[in-house]
Short mmCIF file of C-alpha atoms and ligand atoms in Angstrom, two decimals:
data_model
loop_
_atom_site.label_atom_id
_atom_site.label_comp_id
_atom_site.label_asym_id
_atom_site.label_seq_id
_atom_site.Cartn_x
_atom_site.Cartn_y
_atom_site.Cartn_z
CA UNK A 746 30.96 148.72 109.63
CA UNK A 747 31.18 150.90 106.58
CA UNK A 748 29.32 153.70 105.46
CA UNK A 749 27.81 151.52 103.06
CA UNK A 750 26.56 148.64 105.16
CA UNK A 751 25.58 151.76 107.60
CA UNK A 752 23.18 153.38 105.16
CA UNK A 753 21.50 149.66 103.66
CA UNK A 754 20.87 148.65 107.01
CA UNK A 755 19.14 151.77 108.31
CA UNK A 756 17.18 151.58 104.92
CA UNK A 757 16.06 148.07 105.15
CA UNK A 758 14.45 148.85 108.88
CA UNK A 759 12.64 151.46 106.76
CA UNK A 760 9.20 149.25 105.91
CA UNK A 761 6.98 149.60 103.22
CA UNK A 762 2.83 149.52 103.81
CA UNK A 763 1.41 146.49 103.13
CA UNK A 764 -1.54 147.55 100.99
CA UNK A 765 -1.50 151.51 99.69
CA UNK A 766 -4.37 152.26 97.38
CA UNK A 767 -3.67 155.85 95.97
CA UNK A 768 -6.74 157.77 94.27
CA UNK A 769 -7.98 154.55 92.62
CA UNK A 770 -10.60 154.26 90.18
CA UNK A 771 -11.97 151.17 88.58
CA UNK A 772 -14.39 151.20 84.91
CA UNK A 773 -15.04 148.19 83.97
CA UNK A 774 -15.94 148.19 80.57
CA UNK A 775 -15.19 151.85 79.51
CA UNK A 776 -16.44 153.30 76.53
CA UNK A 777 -19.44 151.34 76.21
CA UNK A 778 -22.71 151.44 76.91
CA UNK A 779 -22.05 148.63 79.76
CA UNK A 780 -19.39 151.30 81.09
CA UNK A 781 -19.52 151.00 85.08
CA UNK A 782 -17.33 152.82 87.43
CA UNK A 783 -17.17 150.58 90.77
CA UNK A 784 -14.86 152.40 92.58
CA UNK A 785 -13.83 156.13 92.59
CA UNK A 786 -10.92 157.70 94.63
CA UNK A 787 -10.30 155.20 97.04
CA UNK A 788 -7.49 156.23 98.76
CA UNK A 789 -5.67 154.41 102.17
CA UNK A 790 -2.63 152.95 103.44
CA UNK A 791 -2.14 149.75 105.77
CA UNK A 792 1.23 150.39 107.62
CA UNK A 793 3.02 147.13 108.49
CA UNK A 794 3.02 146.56 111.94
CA UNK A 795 5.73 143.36 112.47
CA UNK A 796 4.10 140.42 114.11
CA UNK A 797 0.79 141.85 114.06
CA UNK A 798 -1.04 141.50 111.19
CA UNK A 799 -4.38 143.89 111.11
CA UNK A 800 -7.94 143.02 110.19
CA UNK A 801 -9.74 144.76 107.90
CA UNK A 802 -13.70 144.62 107.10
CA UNK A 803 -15.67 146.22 104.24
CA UNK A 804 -19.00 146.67 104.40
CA UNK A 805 -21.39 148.56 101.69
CA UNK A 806 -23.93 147.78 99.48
CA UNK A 807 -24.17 145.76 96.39
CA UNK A 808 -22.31 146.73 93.70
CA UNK A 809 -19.91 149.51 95.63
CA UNK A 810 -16.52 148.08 94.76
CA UNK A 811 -15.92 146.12 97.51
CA UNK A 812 -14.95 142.67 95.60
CA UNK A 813 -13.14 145.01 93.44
CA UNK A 814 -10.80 146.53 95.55
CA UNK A 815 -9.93 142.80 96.82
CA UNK A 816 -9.75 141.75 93.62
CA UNK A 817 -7.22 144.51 92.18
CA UNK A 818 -4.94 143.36 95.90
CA UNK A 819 -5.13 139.54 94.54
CA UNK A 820 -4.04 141.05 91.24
CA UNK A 821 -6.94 139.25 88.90
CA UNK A 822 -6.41 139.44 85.24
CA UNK A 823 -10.20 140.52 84.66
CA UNK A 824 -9.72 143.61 87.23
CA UNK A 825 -6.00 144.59 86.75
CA UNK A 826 -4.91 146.98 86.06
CA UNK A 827 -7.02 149.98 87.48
CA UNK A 828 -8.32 152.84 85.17
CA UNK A 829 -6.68 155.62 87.23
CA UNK A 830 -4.21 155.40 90.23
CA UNK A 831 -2.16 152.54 91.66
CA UNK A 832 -2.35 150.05 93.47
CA UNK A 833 0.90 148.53 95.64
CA UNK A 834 1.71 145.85 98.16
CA UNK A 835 4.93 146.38 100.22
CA UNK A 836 5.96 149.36 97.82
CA UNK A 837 4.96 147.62 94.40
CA UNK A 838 2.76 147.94 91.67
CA UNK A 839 0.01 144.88 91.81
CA UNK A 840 0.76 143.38 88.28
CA UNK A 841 -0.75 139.57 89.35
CA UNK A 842 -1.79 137.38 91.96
CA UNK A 843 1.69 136.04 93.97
CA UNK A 844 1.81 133.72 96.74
CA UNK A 845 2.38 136.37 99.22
CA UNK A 846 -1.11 136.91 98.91
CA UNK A 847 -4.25 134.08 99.64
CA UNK A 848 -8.32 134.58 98.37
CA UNK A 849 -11.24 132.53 100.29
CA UNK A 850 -14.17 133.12 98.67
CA UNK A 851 -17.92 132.44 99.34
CA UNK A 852 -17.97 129.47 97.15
CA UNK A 853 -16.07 126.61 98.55
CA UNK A 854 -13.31 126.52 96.20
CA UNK A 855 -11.84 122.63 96.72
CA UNK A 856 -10.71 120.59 94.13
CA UNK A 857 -13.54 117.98 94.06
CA UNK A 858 -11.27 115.02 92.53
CA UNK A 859 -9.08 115.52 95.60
CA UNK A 860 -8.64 114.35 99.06
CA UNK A 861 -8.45 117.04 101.64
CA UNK A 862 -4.87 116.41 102.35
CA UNK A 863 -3.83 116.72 98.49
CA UNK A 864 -6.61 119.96 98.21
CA UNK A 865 -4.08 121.78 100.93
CA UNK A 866 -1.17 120.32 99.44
CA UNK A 867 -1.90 121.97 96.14
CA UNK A 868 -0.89 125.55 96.37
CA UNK A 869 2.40 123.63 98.15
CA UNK A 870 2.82 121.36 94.65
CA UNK A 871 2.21 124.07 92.39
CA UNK A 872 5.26 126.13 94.34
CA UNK A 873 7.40 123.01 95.12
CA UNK A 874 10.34 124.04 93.73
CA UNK A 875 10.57 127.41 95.18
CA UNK A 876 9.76 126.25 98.56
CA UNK A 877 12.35 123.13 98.23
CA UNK A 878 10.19 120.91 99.93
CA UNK A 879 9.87 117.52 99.75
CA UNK A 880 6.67 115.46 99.64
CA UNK A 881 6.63 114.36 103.49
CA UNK A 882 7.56 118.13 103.98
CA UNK A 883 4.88 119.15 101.90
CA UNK A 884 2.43 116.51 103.79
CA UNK A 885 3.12 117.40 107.66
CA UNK A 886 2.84 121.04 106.53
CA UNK A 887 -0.38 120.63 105.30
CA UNK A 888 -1.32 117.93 108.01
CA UNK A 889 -0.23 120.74 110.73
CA UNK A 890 -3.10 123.12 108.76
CA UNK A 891 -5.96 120.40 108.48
CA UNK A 892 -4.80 120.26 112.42
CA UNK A 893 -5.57 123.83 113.34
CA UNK A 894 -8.68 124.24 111.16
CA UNK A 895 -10.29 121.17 112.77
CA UNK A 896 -10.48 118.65 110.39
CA UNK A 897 -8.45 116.00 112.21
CA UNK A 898 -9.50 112.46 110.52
CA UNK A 899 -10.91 114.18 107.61
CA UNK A 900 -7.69 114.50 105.60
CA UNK A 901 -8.64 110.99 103.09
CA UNK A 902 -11.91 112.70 102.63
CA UNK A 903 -13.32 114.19 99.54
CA UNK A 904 -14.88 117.58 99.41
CA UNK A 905 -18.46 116.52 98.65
CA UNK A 906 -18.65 114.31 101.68
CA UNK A 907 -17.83 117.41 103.83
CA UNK A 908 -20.09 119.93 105.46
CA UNK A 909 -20.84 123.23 104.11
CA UNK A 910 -18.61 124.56 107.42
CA UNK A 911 -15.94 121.90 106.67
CA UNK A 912 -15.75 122.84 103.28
CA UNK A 913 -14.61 126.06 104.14
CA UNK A 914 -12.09 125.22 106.48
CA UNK A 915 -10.63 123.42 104.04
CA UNK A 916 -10.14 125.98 101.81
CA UNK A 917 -8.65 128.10 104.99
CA UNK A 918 -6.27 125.97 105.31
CA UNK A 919 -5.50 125.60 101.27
CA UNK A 920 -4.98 129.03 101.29
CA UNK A 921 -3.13 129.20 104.97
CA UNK A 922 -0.65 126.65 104.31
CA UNK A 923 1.35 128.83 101.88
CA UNK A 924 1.56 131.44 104.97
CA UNK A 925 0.50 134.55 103.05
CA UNK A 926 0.72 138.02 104.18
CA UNK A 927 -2.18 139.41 103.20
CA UNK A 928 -5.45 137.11 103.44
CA UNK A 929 -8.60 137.99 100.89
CA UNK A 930 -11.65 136.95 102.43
CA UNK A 931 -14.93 137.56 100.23
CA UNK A 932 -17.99 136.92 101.75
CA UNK A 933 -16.09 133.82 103.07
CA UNK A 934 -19.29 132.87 105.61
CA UNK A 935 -22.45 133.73 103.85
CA UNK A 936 -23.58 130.46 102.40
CA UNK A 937 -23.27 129.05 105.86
CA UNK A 938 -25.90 128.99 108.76
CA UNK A 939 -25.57 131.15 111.71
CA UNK A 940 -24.24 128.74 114.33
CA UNK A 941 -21.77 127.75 111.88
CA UNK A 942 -20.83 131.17 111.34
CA UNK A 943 -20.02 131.76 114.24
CA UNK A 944 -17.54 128.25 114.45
CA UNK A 945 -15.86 130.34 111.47
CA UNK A 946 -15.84 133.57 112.69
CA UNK A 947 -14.09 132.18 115.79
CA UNK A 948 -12.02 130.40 114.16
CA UNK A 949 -10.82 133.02 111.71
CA UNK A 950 -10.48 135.02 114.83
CA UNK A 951 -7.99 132.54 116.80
CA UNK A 952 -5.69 131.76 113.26
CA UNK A 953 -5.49 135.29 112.58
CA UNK A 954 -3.76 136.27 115.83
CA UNK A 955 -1.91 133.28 115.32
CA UNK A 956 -0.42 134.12 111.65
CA UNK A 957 -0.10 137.81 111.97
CA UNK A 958 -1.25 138.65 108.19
CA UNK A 959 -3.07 141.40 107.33
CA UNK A 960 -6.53 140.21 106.46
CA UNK A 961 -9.18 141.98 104.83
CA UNK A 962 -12.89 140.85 104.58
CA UNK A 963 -15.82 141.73 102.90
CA UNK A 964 -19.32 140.61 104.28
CA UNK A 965 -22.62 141.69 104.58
CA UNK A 966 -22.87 141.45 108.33
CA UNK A 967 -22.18 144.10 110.30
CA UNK A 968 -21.73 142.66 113.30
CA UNK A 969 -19.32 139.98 111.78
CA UNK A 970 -17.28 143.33 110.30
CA UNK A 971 -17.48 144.32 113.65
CA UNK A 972 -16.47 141.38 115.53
CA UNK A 973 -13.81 140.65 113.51
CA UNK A 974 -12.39 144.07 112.30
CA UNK A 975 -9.81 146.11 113.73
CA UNK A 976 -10.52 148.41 111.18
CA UNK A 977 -14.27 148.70 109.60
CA UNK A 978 -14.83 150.74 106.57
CA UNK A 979 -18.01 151.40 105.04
CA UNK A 980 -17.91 151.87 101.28
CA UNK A 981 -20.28 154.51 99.30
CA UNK A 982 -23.07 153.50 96.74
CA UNK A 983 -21.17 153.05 93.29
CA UNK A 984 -18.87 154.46 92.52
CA UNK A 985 -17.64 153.12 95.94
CA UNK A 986 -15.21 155.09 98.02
CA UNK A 987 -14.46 154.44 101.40
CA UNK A 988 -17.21 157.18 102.86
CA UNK A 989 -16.31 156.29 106.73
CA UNK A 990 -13.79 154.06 108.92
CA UNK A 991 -14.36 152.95 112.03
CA UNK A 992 -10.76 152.35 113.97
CA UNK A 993 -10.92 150.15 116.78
CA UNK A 994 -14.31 150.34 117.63
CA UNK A 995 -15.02 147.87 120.64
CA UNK A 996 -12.36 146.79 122.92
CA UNK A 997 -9.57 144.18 122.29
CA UNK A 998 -11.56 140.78 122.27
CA UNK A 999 -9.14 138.26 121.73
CA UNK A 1000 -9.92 134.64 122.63
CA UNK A 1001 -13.91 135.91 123.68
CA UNK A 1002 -16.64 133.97 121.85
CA UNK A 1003 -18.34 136.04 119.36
CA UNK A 1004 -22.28 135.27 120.59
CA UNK A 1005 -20.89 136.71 123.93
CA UNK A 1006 -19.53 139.69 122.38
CA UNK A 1007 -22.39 140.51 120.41
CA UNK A 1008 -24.46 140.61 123.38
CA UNK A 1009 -22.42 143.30 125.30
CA UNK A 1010 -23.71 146.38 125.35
CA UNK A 1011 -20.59 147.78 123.46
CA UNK A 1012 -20.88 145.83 120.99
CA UNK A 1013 -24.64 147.11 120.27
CA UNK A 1014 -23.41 150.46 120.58
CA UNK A 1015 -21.10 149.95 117.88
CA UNK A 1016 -23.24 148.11 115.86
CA UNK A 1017 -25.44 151.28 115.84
CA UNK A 1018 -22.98 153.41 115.26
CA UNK A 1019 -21.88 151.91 111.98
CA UNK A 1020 -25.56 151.04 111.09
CA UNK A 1021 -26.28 154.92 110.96
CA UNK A 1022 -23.11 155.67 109.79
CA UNK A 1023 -24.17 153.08 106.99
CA UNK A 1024 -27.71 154.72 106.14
CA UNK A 1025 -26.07 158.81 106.00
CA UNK A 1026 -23.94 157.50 103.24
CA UNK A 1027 -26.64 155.50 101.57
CA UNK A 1028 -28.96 158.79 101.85
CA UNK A 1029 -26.50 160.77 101.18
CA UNK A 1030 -25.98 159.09 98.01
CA UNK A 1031 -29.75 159.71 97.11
CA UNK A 1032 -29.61 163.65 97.73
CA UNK A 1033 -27.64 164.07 95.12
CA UNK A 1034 -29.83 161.63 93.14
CA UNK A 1035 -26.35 160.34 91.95
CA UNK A 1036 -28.40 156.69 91.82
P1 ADP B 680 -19.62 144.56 95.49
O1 ADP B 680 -18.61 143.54 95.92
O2 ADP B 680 -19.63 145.77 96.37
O3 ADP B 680 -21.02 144.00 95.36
P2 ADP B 680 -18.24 144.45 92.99
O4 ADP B 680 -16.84 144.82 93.30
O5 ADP B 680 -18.55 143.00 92.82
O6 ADP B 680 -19.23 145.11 94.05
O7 ADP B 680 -18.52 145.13 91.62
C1 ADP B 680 -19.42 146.12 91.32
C2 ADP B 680 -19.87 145.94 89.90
O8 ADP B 680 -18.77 146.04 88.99
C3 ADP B 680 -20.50 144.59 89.58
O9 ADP B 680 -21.86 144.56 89.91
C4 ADP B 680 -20.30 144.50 88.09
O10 ADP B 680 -21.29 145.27 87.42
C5 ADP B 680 -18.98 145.20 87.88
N1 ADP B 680 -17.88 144.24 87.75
C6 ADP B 680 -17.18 143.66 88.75
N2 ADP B 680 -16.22 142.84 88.27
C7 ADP B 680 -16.34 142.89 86.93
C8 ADP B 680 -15.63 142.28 85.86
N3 ADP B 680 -14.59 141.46 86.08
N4 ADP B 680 -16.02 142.57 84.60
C9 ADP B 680 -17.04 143.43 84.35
N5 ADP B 680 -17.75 144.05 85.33
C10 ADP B 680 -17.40 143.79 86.59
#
């Protein structure tokens, strides 16, 4: 081999993080009297970590950034660019949302004119010709999805004559299908009740290990941040930073059922621990009467 090919190979081993945030500060509406800083110096870097994929929760009170900083990942027109610092994915400056990366949001975000099948099938239509696939391609791709989500027999149905839970799976697999790298979850389980919850958290849990994307979610449960996190961070009062991170903080779980893991005593250690962690920021924040 030459020199040449020597050098690109060893540089193309050579990975780039997934998500780097450096000293990033978001003001939305600067200038005016409506002038609000969400986030301040947040500053981190998610290495890539072939066929892994890591899981990332956000925690924090209202109005602390944490939509934002998903939002400025996803690239949104009403959040890019940020006021100060930058924000890349695999070595890149953000500059709009791309395929590479997939948003679930609270709100179940189907297409109520269509089916389930042609709901997953959309993000495949819209990017037909650079995926090259035909229809039936396009179909038992999105079939395979509505498969591992759990809507078997479902896929003729329309949205409104689907469960709160089963709307949401539906727009897992919408966004699944198109096999991001980075999954944006945003309050993805709120507006559903508990033992549904935990169907989704579970469920979330088994698909992530499965697709190996790095994932980051922002809820208001601890204990789901917990359960599902590799990583947990726990964001300031506005402006938001990320004012502690929790790294592995109960034992691998795969494949365990996440009412049984919230009952082990581990788990209610860590729960505590973040919990307290949670309230020093939050008083913290109210010493310095920055409120
Ligand atoms: P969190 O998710 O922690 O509750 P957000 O990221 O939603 O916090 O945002 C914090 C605040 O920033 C919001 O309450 C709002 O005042 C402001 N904000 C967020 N997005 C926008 C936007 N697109 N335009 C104007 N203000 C925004």
């Amino acid at each position: 081999m030459s020199e040449g090919g020597t050098a690109k190979t060893t540089e193309s081993l050579v990975l780039e993080p997934v998500v780097e945030f450096r000293q990033v500060e978001k003001t939305f509406n600067p200038g005016t009297r409506k002038a609000y800083t969400a986030i301040r110096d947040v500053d981190f870097v998610i290495e890539d970590r072939p066929d892994y994929g890591e899981f990332i929760s956000i925690v924090g009170p209202s109005g602390s950034g944490k939509s934002t900083v998903l939002n400025l990942i996803q690239g949104f027109s009403d959040v890019y660019p940020p006021t100060q610092g930058k924000v890349l994915v695999r070595g890149k400056n953000v500059t709009g949302p791309g395929r590479d990366r997939g948003m679930i949001f609270q709100k179940y975000s189907s297409f109520p004119h269509r089916s389930v099948l042609r709901n997953v099938t959309f993000g495949l239509e819209i990017h037909r010709d650079q995926l090259g696939l035909s229809r039936s391609e396009m179909d038992d791709r999105a079939m395979e999805l509505i498969h591992r989500v759990g809507l078997d027999g479902h896929e003729s149905k329309y949205p409104h004559q689907l469960s709160g839970g089963q709307q949401q799976r539906v727009a897992i697999a919408r966004t699944l299908v198109l096999k991001p790298s980075i999954v944006l979850m945003d309050e993805p389980f709120s507006a559903l009740d508990e033992p549904t919850r935990h169907e989704m958290q579970r469920l979330i849990h088994e698909l992530w290990h499965e697709i190996h994307a790095t994932v980051f979610i922002v809820t208001h449960s601890i204990s789901e941040a917990i359960y599902l996190g590799d990583r947990v961070w726990i964001m300031t009062p506005a402006p938001g930073r990320i004012g502690a991170a929790f790294e592995d903080i109960i034992p691998p779980r795969q494949g365990s059922d996440p009412l049984t893991t919230q009952e082990m005593p581990q788990f209610k250690e860590a729960v505590g621990e973040v919990v307290r962690a949670f309230n020093l920021l939050e008083s913290a924040h109210e010493d310095t009467g920055d409120t």
